[in-house]
Amino acid sequence: MKKRVIVIGNGMVGYKFCERLVDKDTANKFQIVTFCEEPRPAYDRVHLSEYFTGKAAEDLSMAKFGWYEENDVELHVGEKVTQIDKVAKRVITSSGKVVAYDKLVMATGSAPFVPPVPGIDKEGVFVYRTIEDLDAIKEYSKTAKSCAVIGGGLLGLEAAKAAQDLGLRTHVVEFAPRLMPRQLDEEAGILLKDIIADRGIQVHLSKSTSNIAGDGKVKAMEFADGSELKVDMIIVSAGIKPRDELARDAGIEVGPRGGIQVDSYLLTNDPNIFAIGECALYEGMIYGLIAPGYQMADAVSELLIGNEATFTGADMSTKLKLIGTDVASFGAIDIPDGSHASEIVINDSHGKLYKKLVVSEDGKNLLGGILVGDASAYGSLHQMYLNEIPIKCDPIQLIMPASDGEPAGVGVGDLPDSAQICSCEAVTKGDLCSAIENGCDTVASLKSCTKAGTGCGGCVPMMTDLFKQKMRESGVEVSDRLCEHFDLSRTEMYQVVRATGIKTFDELLMKHGSGLGCEICKPAAASILASTWNLPILEHAPLQDSNDAFLANIQQDGTYSVIPRIPGGEITPDKLIVIGEVAKKYNLYMKLTGGQRIDLLGARAADLPPIWKELIDAGFESGHAYGKALRTVKSCVGSTWCRFGVQDSTTLAIDIEKRYRGIRSPHKLKGGVSGCTRECAEARSKDFGIIATEKGWNLYVCGNGGITPRHGDLFATDIDRETLIKYIDRFLMYYIKTADRLERTSTWMTKLEGGLAHLQDVVINDSLGICDELESQMAHLIGTYECEWKNAIDDPEKLKRFSHFQNTDEVDETVEFVDLRGQICPARLNEANEEESGELANA
């Protein structure tokens, strides 16, 4: 007779237990029966927000109904277990079924915590937990303009992004003084708040909600400090509470604050009942991540078939992308009490980067860390922490970009075979190497064989690096595929688009990809399509982020920038007056930039088209400050005015900026032209820089500013104007053709085999025989240039996107400005300035 194992709950952890027991039960000793409250079997809650970006419920499914039938797992959907009879060893369901068990596994998960605030039951309040919740949110959003998310944790920020994607003016309300208080320290929380504000989501910290106002429907949130926030929709994501009511009613021990008490064998106080996942309380802790739940499922399945297994806690490290921003933390995020450890911090508020390491007193061991804005080093750092790998360099080098492009930390090849690459599925480096040696010849087949990368997905970059390394060791050429939807690198995608004439992402995906696309391949494809065919970027707007989609940079208060092109920094009095008149009329903030342009800030979305209409009528055009394209070509006054100038740098800068305006590239581009070696235009810090000589021009390439400034390398000397432009044409097109996505020219050149010498050989000596092609492609881009803002203004369909709300012509009334030195500034920024001024006055 088979032993019957009943699993209460068919969420991710409940399903994973069924899968593990099916795989391990080679003797076919168990009959599995699982009950699921929801109307569908297990689906991927980790990627639930992708339901708002085009994925269907079927795409999120972890297993079809057929899997349960094929593996003789009895599945009951839409059926809730209402009672556990420990004495008779049976369960009773909502439909009256009575089913006996030999062993019972409780995988009831958790429920959203809804704070007991008056009015929380009003129409327009939702939780963010199931597909049905998301359906209800989507439907209600059609009649809403604004939404507040209660909770600034992981799921709360995902919910905020979803609300924004639905076209709602979005707020995040957090009781704590910072976002993600469990994963981030104070400085990282502040930076994340600023990043989210830059994305147009307003964040309200240290706010205790005292009432939800409205006559039957949500109208406002009222706070304990007397303030209020007018919204007409609320999503609650304030944490979770373990689903332990069944256990409690059955006399199974629960913790004082909830959770089913378990020991290291995941057993409750009943020897026949286990608890796993978010309902289980082990040593006072609820593990709210998917990886610990999977570890619990694996341990119980091992125990049932007679093997030894225990659960003694789990690593709670996390890496994810929140509202387009990398956020990761591992180990200790602060110096442990009583420790003599030290902290190493890089806090770049301008570049929106925060990196922190906690290291032992002697600097030899990594105890933990935080990464915000750039988590590319997470895989290496996390493995160093988990495997206690000694630090062999100055610890700060672990988070500083290396000049040669290689990380200072450990690579995947340095890890022991026992290193766990995928914590969700407990897959080690040795497991992956074995699978590769036994025939897994793609990352997809490696994922299918080992299950690594099928949980949260955080291990995929390191798994991919390992796969490539093993392939190269075997003498197999490896393609640097762009993402899981395209088996193409960016360079290969560029070549496919140019060779086939494909002009839309849908056609590209249908013919050369799979799935629906993602935040990696969509913008990359849009850039390639624009670089190749020079169609206005709004033709690919659904693929872009908010900046390209609105032809403007979104600011921290949800308003936008207006930055017209001013080639070479040269402007007539009449044009200067027009800019001033526009700024006055629309009440915009004005600032001269280091790139010899004039920024106009504080424009509302609905005002962007009329503002640009006036500027275009006056002879201005888009400055492409919002795009990965040529920004500016900075110049000095050169020989025209300066007594030291030896060439006319201003004219050359203007001609070059007009020549390359609007050209889309893997990353933003900047140029500079100096009229003499005094270098007033700072040309050597640009992607291409030109310095005048007595005999002509010196060309420098691949410099940049930013967090790791780099001087450009001398490329050619004393060349005439015609040769200079020819070389720049070829250089830029070769970069566009071969660089990776979001790769600056400086990084691109360091990765080229042969570096500068190779680049000179290609551009100057035509060593690859492609210079005629590069020049022809550049001529096409120059000849088909069109101002993106003029194109948008002349197209009624494109103008529709510049309404603040999808369902009304009303404007955003929540944007508030105050006076700062005679101009507008965001209201909350002024508070910070007043506080700082007060501190200076008191010092």
PDB file of C-alpha atoms in Angstrom, residues 271-359:
ATOM      1  CA  PRO A 271       5.250  13.816  14.395  1.00  0.00           C
ATOM      2  CA  ASN A 272       3.195  13.321  11.224  1.00  0.00           C
ATOM      3  CA  ILE A 273       2.803  16.968  10.253  1.00  0.00           C
ATOM      4  CA  PHE A 274       5.460  19.131   8.584  1.00  0.00           C
ATOM      5  CA  ALA A 275       5.333  22.848   7.744  1.00  0.00           C
ATOM      6  CA  ILE A 276       7.369  24.515   4.983  1.00  0.00           C
ATOM      7  CA  GLY A 277       7.611  27.922   3.363  1.00  0.00           C
ATOM      8  CA  GLU A 278       6.224  31.188   4.670  1.00  0.00           C
ATOM      9  CA  CYS A 279       3.864  29.517   7.132  1.00  0.00           C
ATOM     10  CA  ALA A 280       6.768  27.844   9.001  1.00  0.00           C
ATOM     11  CA  LEU A 281       8.478  29.431  12.003  1.00  0.00           C
ATOM     12  CA  TYR A 282      12.008  28.175  12.613  1.00  0.00           C
ATOM     13  CA  GLU A 283      13.919  29.506  15.613  1.00  0.00           C
ATOM     14  CA  GLY A 284      11.735  32.594  15.757  1.00  0.00           C
ATOM     15  CA  MET A 285      12.054  33.471  12.074  1.00  0.00           C
ATOM     16  CA  ILE A 286       9.718  33.378   9.092  1.00  0.00           C
ATOM     17  CA  TYR A 287      11.689  32.978   5.866  1.00  0.00           C
ATOM     18  CA  GLY A 288       9.913  35.143   3.318  1.00  0.00           C
ATOM     19  CA  LEU A 289      12.078  34.362   0.286  1.00  0.00           C
ATOM     20  CA  ILE A 290      11.546  31.585  -2.209  1.00  0.00           C
ATOM     21  CA  ALA A 291      15.003  29.947  -1.840  1.00  0.00           C
ATOM     22  CA  PRO A 292      14.564  28.991   1.843  1.00  0.00           C
ATOM     23  CA  GLY A 293      11.112  27.603   1.018  1.00  0.00           C
ATOM     24  CA  TYR A 294      12.608  25.397  -1.668  1.00  0.00           C
ATOM     25  CA  GLN A 295      15.297  24.235   0.762  1.00  0.00           C
ATOM     26  CA  MET A 296      12.568  23.243   3.217  1.00  0.00           C
ATOM     27  CA  ALA A 297      10.669  21.375   0.484  1.00  0.00           C
ATOM     28  CA  ASP A 298      13.817  19.495  -0.459  1.00  0.00           C
ATOM     29  CA  ALA A 299      14.611  18.593   3.148  1.00  0.00           C
ATOM     30  CA  VAL A 300      11.143  17.140   3.830  1.00  0.00           C
ATOM     31  CA  SER A 301      11.156  15.141   0.584  1.00  0.00           C
ATOM     32  CA  GLU A 302      14.530  13.658   1.575  1.00  0.00           C
ATOM     33  CA  LEU A 303      13.253  12.776   5.040  1.00  0.00           C
ATOM     34  CA  LEU A 304      10.168  11.034   3.666  1.00  0.00           C
ATOM     35  CA  ILE A 305      12.174   8.696   1.445  1.00  0.00           C
ATOM     36  CA  GLY A 306      14.410   7.803   4.381  1.00  0.00           C
ATOM     37  CA  ASN A 307      17.440  10.020   3.880  1.00  0.00           C
ATOM     38  CA  GLU A 308      18.962  12.292   6.493  1.00  0.00           C
ATOM     39  CA  ALA A 309      18.208  15.990   6.022  1.00  0.00           C
ATOM     40  CA  THR A 310      17.743  19.074   8.170  1.00  0.00           C
ATOM     41  CA  PHE A 311      16.931  22.740   7.796  1.00  0.00           C
ATOM     42  CA  THR A 312      19.131  24.959   9.949  1.00  0.00           C
ATOM     43  CA  GLY A 313      18.380  28.353   8.473  1.00  0.00           C
ATOM     44  CA  ALA A 314      19.043  29.933   5.096  1.00  0.00           C
ATOM     45  CA  ASP A 315      20.930  32.720   3.411  1.00  0.00           C
ATOM     46  CA  MET A 316      18.625  35.720   3.037  1.00  0.00           C
ATOM     47  CA  SER A 317      20.681  37.542   0.416  1.00  0.00           C
ATOM     48  CA  THR A 318      18.653  39.173  -2.345  1.00  0.00           C
ATOM     49  CA  LYS A 319      19.287  40.635  -5.782  1.00  0.00           C
ATOM     50  CA  LEU A 320      16.542  42.139  -7.871  1.00  0.00           C
ATOM     51  CA  LYS A 321      15.638  44.981 -10.168  1.00  0.00           C
ATOM     52  CA  LEU A 322      13.232  47.485  -8.621  1.00  0.00           C
ATOM     53  CA  ILE A 323      11.650  50.062 -10.933  1.00  0.00           C
ATOM     54  CA  GLY A 324      14.541  49.601 -13.343  1.00  0.00           C
ATOM     55  CA  THR A 325      17.229  49.802 -10.633  1.00  0.00           C
ATOM     56  CA  ASP A 326      19.539  47.050  -9.396  1.00  0.00           C
ATOM     57  CA  VAL A 327      19.273  46.465  -5.651  1.00  0.00           C
ATOM     58  CA  ALA A 328      21.158  43.747  -3.785  1.00  0.00           C
ATOM     59  CA  SER A 329      22.262  42.929  -0.262  1.00  0.00           C
ATOM     60  CA  PHE A 330      23.970  39.981   1.382  1.00  0.00           C
ATOM     61  CA  GLY A 331      25.224  39.051   4.816  1.00  0.00           C
ATOM     62  CA  ALA A 332      25.694  41.869   7.324  1.00  0.00           C
ATOM     63  CA  ILE A 333      24.529  45.277   6.086  1.00  0.00           C
ATOM     64  CA  ASP A 334      25.948  47.014   9.177  1.00  0.00           C
ATOM     65  CA  ILE A 335      28.904  46.304  11.458  1.00  0.00           C
ATOM     66  CA  PRO A 336      27.800  43.485  13.800  1.00  0.00           C
ATOM     67  CA  ASP A 337      27.468  44.439  17.469  1.00  0.00           C
ATOM     68  CA  GLY A 338      30.695  43.920  19.374  1.00  0.00           C
ATOM     69  CA  SER A 339      32.654  43.467  16.169  1.00  0.00           C
ATOM     70  CA  HIS A 340      35.781  45.349  15.107  1.00  0.00           C
ATOM     71  CA  ALA A 341      34.783  45.053  11.461  1.00  0.00           C
ATOM     72  CA  SER A 342      34.906  48.075   9.176  1.00  0.00           C
ATOM     73  CA  GLU A 343      32.789  49.515   6.375  1.00  0.00           C
ATOM     74  CA  ILE A 344      33.885  50.562   2.903  1.00  0.00           C
ATOM     75  CA  VAL A 345      31.359  52.821   1.179  1.00  0.00           C
ATOM     76  CA  ILE A 346      31.037  54.454  -2.238  1.00  0.00           C
ATOM     77  CA  ASN A 347      28.067  56.827  -2.236  1.00  0.00           C
ATOM     78  CA  ASP A 348      27.641  58.612  -5.567  1.00  0.00           C
ATOM     79  CA  SER A 349      24.401  60.576  -5.321  1.00  0.00           C
ATOM     80  CA  HIS A 350      24.998  62.161  -8.720  1.00  0.00           C
ATOM     81  CA  GLY A 351      25.556  58.888 -10.542  1.00  0.00           C
ATOM     82  CA  LYS A 352      22.892  57.187  -8.381  1.00  0.00           C
ATOM     83  CA  LEU A 353      25.254  54.462  -7.141  1.00  0.00           C
ATOM     84  CA  TYR A 354      25.749  53.103  -3.638  1.00  0.00           C
ATOM     85  CA  LYS A 355      28.148  50.293  -2.819  1.00  0.00           C
ATOM     86  CA  LYS A 356      29.016  49.142   0.682  1.00  0.00           C
ATOM     87  CA  LEU A 357      31.126  46.294   1.992  1.00  0.00           C
ATOM     88  CA  VAL A 358      31.414  45.118   5.588  1.00  0.00           C
ATOM     89  CA  VAL A 359      34.819  43.486   6.043  1.00  0.00           C
TER      90      VAL A 359
END
